[in-house]
Short mmCIF file of C-alpha atoms in Angstrom, two decimals:
data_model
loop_
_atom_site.label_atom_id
_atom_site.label_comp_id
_atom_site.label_asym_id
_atom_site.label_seq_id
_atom_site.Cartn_x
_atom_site.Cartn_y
_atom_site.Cartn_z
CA UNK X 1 23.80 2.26 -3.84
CA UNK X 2 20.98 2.81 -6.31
CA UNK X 3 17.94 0.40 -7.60
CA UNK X 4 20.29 -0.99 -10.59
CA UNK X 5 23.61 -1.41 -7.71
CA UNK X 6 21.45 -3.50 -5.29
CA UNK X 7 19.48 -5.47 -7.98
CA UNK X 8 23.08 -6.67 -9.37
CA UNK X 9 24.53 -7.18 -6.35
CA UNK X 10 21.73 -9.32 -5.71
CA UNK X 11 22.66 -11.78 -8.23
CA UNK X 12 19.03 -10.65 -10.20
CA UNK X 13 19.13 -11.00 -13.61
CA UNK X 14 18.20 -12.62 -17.34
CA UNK X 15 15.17 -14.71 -16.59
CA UNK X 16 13.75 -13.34 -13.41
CA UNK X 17 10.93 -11.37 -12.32
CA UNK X 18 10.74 -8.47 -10.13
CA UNK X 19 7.38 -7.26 -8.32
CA UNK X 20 7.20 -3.02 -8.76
CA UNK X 21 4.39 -0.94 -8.50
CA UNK X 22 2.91 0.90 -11.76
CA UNK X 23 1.63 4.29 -9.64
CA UNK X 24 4.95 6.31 -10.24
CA UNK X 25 7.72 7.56 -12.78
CA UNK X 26 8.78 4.55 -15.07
CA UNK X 27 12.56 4.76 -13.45
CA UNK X 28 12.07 1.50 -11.13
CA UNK X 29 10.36 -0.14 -13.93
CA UNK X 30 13.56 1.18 -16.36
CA UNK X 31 16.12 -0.34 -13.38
CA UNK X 32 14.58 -3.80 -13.68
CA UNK X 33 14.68 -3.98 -17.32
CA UNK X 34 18.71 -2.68 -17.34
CA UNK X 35 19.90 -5.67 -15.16
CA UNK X 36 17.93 -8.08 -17.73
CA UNK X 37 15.07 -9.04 -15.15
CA UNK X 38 11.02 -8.18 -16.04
CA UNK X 39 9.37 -5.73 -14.42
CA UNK X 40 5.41 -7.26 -12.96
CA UNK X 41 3.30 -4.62 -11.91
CA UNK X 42 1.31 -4.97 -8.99
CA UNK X 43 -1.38 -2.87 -7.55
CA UNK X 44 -0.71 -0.07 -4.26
CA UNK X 45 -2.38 0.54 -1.03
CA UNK X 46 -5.12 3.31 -1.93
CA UNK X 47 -4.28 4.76 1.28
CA UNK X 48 -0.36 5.29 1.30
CA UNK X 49 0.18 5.05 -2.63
CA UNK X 50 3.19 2.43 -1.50
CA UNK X 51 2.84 -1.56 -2.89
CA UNK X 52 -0.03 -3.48 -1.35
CA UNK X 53 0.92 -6.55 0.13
CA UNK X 54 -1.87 -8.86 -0.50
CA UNK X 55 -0.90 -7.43 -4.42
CA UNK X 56 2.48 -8.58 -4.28
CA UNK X 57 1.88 -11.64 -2.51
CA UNK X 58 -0.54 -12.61 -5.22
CA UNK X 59 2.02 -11.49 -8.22
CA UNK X 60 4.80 -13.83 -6.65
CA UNK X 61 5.77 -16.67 -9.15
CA UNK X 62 8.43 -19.71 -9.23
CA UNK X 63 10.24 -16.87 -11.64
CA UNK X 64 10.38 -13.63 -8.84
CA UNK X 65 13.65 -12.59 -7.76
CA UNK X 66 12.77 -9.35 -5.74
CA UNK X 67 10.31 -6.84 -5.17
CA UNK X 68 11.06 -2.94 -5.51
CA UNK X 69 8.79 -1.31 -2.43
CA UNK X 70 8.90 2.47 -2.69
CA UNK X 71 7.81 4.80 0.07
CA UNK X 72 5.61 7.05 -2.20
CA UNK X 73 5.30 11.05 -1.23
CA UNK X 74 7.19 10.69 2.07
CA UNK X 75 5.17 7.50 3.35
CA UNK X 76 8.47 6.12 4.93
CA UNK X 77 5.91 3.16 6.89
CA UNK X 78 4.31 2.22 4.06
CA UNK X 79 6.64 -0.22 3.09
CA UNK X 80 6.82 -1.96 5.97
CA UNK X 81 3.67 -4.70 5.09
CA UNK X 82 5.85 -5.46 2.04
CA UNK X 83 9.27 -6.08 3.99
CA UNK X 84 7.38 -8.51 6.69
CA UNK X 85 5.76 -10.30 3.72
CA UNK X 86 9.42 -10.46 1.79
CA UNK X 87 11.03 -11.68 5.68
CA UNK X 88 7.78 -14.34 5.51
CA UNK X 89 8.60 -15.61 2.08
CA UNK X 90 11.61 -15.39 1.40
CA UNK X 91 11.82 -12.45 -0.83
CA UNK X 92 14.65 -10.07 -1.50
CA UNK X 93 12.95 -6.03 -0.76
CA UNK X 94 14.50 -3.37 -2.27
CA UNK X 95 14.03 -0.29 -0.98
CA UNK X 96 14.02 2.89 -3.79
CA UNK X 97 13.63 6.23 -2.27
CA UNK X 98 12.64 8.96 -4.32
CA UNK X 99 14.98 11.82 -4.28
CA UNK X 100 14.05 14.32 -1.59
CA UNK X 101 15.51 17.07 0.39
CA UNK X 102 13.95 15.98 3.98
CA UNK X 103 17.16 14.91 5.44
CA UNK X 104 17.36 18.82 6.16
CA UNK X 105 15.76 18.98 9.48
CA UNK X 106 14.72 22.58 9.21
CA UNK X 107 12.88 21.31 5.98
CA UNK X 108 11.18 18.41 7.13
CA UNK X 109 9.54 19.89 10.18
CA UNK X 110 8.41 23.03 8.40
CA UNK X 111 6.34 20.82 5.72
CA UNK X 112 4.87 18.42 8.54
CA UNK X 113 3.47 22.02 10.51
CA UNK X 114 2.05 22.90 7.09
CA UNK X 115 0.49 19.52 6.27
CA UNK X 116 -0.90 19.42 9.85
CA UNK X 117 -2.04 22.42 9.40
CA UNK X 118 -3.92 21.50 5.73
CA UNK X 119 -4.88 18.69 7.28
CA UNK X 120 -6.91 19.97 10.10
CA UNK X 121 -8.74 22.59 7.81
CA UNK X 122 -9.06 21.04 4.50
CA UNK X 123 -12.24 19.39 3.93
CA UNK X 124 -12.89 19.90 -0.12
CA UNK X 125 -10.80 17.22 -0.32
CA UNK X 126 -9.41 14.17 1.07
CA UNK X 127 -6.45 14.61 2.93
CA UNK X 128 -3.37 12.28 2.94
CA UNK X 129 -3.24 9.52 5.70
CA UNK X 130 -1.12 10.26 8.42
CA UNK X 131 1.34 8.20 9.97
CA UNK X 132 4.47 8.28 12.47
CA UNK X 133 7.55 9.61 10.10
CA UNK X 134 5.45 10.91 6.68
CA UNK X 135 7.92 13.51 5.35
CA UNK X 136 5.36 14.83 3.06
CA UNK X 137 7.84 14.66 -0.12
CA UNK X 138 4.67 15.42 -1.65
CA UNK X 139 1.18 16.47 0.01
CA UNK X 140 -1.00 14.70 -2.14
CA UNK X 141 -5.09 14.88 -2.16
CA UNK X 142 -7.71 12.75 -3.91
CA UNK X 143 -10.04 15.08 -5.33
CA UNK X 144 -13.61 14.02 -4.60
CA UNK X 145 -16.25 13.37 -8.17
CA UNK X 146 -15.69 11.80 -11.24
CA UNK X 147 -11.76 10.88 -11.59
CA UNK X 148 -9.84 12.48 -14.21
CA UNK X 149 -12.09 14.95 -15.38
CA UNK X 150 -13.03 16.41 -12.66
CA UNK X 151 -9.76 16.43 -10.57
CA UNK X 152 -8.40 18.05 -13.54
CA UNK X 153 -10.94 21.18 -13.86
CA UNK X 154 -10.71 21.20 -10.01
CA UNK X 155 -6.57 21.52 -10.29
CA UNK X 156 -6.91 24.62 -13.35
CA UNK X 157 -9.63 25.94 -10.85
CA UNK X 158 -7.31 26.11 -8.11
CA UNK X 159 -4.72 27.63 -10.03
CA UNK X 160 -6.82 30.06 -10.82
CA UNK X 161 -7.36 31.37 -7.41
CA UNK X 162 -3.45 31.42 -7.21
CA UNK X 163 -3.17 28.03 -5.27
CA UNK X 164 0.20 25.83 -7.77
CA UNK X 165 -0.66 22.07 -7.64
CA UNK X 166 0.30 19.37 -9.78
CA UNK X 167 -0.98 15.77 -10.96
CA UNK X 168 1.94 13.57 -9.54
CA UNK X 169 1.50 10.47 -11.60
CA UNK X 170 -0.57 11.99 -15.16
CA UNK X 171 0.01 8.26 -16.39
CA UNK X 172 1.06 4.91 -14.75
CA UNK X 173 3.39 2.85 -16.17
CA UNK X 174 1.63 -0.32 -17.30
CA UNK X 175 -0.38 2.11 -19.17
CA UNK X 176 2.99 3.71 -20.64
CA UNK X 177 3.81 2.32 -24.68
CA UNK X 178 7.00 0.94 -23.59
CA UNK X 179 6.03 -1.31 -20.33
CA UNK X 180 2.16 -1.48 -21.35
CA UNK X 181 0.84 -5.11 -19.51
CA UNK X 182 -2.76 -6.37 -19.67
CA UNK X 183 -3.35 -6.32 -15.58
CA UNK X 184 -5.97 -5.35 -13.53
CA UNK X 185 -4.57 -2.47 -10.86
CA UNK X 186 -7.45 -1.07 -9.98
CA UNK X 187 -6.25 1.08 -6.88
CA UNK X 188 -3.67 2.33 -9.15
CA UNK X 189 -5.84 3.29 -11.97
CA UNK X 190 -8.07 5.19 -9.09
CA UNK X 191 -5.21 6.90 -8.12
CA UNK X 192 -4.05 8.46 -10.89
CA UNK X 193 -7.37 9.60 -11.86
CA UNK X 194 -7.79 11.65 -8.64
CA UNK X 195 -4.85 12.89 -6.95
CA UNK X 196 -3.34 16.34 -6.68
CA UNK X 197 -0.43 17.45 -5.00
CA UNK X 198 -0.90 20.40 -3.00
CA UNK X 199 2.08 22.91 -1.72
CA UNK X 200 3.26 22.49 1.35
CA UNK X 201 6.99 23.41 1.50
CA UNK X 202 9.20 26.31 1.53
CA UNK X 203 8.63 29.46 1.13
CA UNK X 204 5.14 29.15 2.05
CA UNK X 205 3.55 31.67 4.50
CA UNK X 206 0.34 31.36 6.29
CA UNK X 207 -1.67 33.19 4.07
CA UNK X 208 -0.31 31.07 1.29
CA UNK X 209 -1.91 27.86 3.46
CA UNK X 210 -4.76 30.37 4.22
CA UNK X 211 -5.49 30.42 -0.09
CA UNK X 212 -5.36 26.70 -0.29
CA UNK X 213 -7.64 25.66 2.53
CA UNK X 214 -9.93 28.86 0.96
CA UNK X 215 -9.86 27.75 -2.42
CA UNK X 216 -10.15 23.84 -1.83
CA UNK X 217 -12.84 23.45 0.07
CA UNK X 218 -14.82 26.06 -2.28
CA UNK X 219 -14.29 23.97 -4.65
CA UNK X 220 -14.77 20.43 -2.90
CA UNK X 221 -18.35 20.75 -1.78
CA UNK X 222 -18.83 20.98 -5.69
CA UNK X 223 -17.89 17.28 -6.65
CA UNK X 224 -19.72 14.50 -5.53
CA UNK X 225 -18.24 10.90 -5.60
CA UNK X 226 -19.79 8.83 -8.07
CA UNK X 227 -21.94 5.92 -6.75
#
């Protein structure tokens, strides 16, 4: 049963709120608004991209009905804060998985050897958090400097060199024309600015890894955080 399937049979509807994160594709945000609830953006955990709890816990009003957790990029644990807080409240937790192809256990070991083996080697960036389970859906980096600008010269310098990435989230959704809110998210804002998703699945070879650990950490000891 999808987002929309479990919100209705949930008895949300016309009047009620539901807590979703804003780091992400507007579709949660969409399945809230199609059963007649509001969507309330709350900020994620910088670390797993998923909803952070102390977020949620301070979006909660008389008005919320549920909260939409979604394990971002294959971080299948980083819902779990967000499911003890909804068992300690009261609060219905929907679960929305993003599609992915890791029930194929062929595929999902062969992208946790690469992204152990990124992770070990990669240092012109900052590697994704690991934790028991990640199915690296995605292998997303934050790229070290000045946000946006220069994650996005560092991605078309990549490229360059041969290495395809992508921005996962180019915009979040509060910031989107349609679902556009005045809130502060400020982990989610962060996020956006610097992240990069790497390859790490099929058909990659070692010398494919080889030209991303190469070409990142050339790259990385160029960019500086700003202080």
């Amino acid at each position: 049963m999808g987002t929309i399937g479990m919100l209705k049979s949930a008895g949300v509807g016309i009047g009620d709120e539901v807590i979703v994160p804003a780091y992400g594709t507007a579709e949660v945000a969409e399945a809230v608004l199609a059963v007649g609830a509001m969507p309330v953006f709350a900020d994620i955990d910088g670390a797993t991209y998923c909803l952070d709890a102390a977020a949620v816990e301070a979006a909660v009003t008389t008005r919320t009905a549920a909260v939409v957790a979604v394990p971002r990029f294959g971080y299948l644990a980083g819902v779990r804060s967000v499911r003890e807080l909804g068992e300690r409240r009261g609060l219905l937790v929907v679960e929305h998985r993003e599609e992915d192809d890791s029930r194929e256990p062929s595929v999902l070991a062969q992208r946790q050897v690469h992204a152990a083996y990124l992770n070990r080697r990669l240092t012109g960036v900052r590697t994704p958090e690991d934790c028991v389970g990640h199915t690296y859906q995605q292998y997303v980096v934050r790229v070290p400097g000045n946000g946006r600008p220069d994650r996005d010269a560092f991605a078309r310098a990549v490229r360059r060199k041969g290495v395809d990435c992508q921005v996962p989230v180019k915009t979040a959704v509060h910031r989107l024309p349609a679902f556009q809110r005045a809130v502060c998210l400020p982990e989610t804002e962060r996020a956006a600015d610097e992240t990069l998703a790497l390859p790490v699945g099929h058909p990659l070879s070692r010398r494919d890894l080889q030209r991303v650990v190469a070409a990142c950490n050339a790259l990385g000891g160029l960019l500086q955080p700003a202080f």
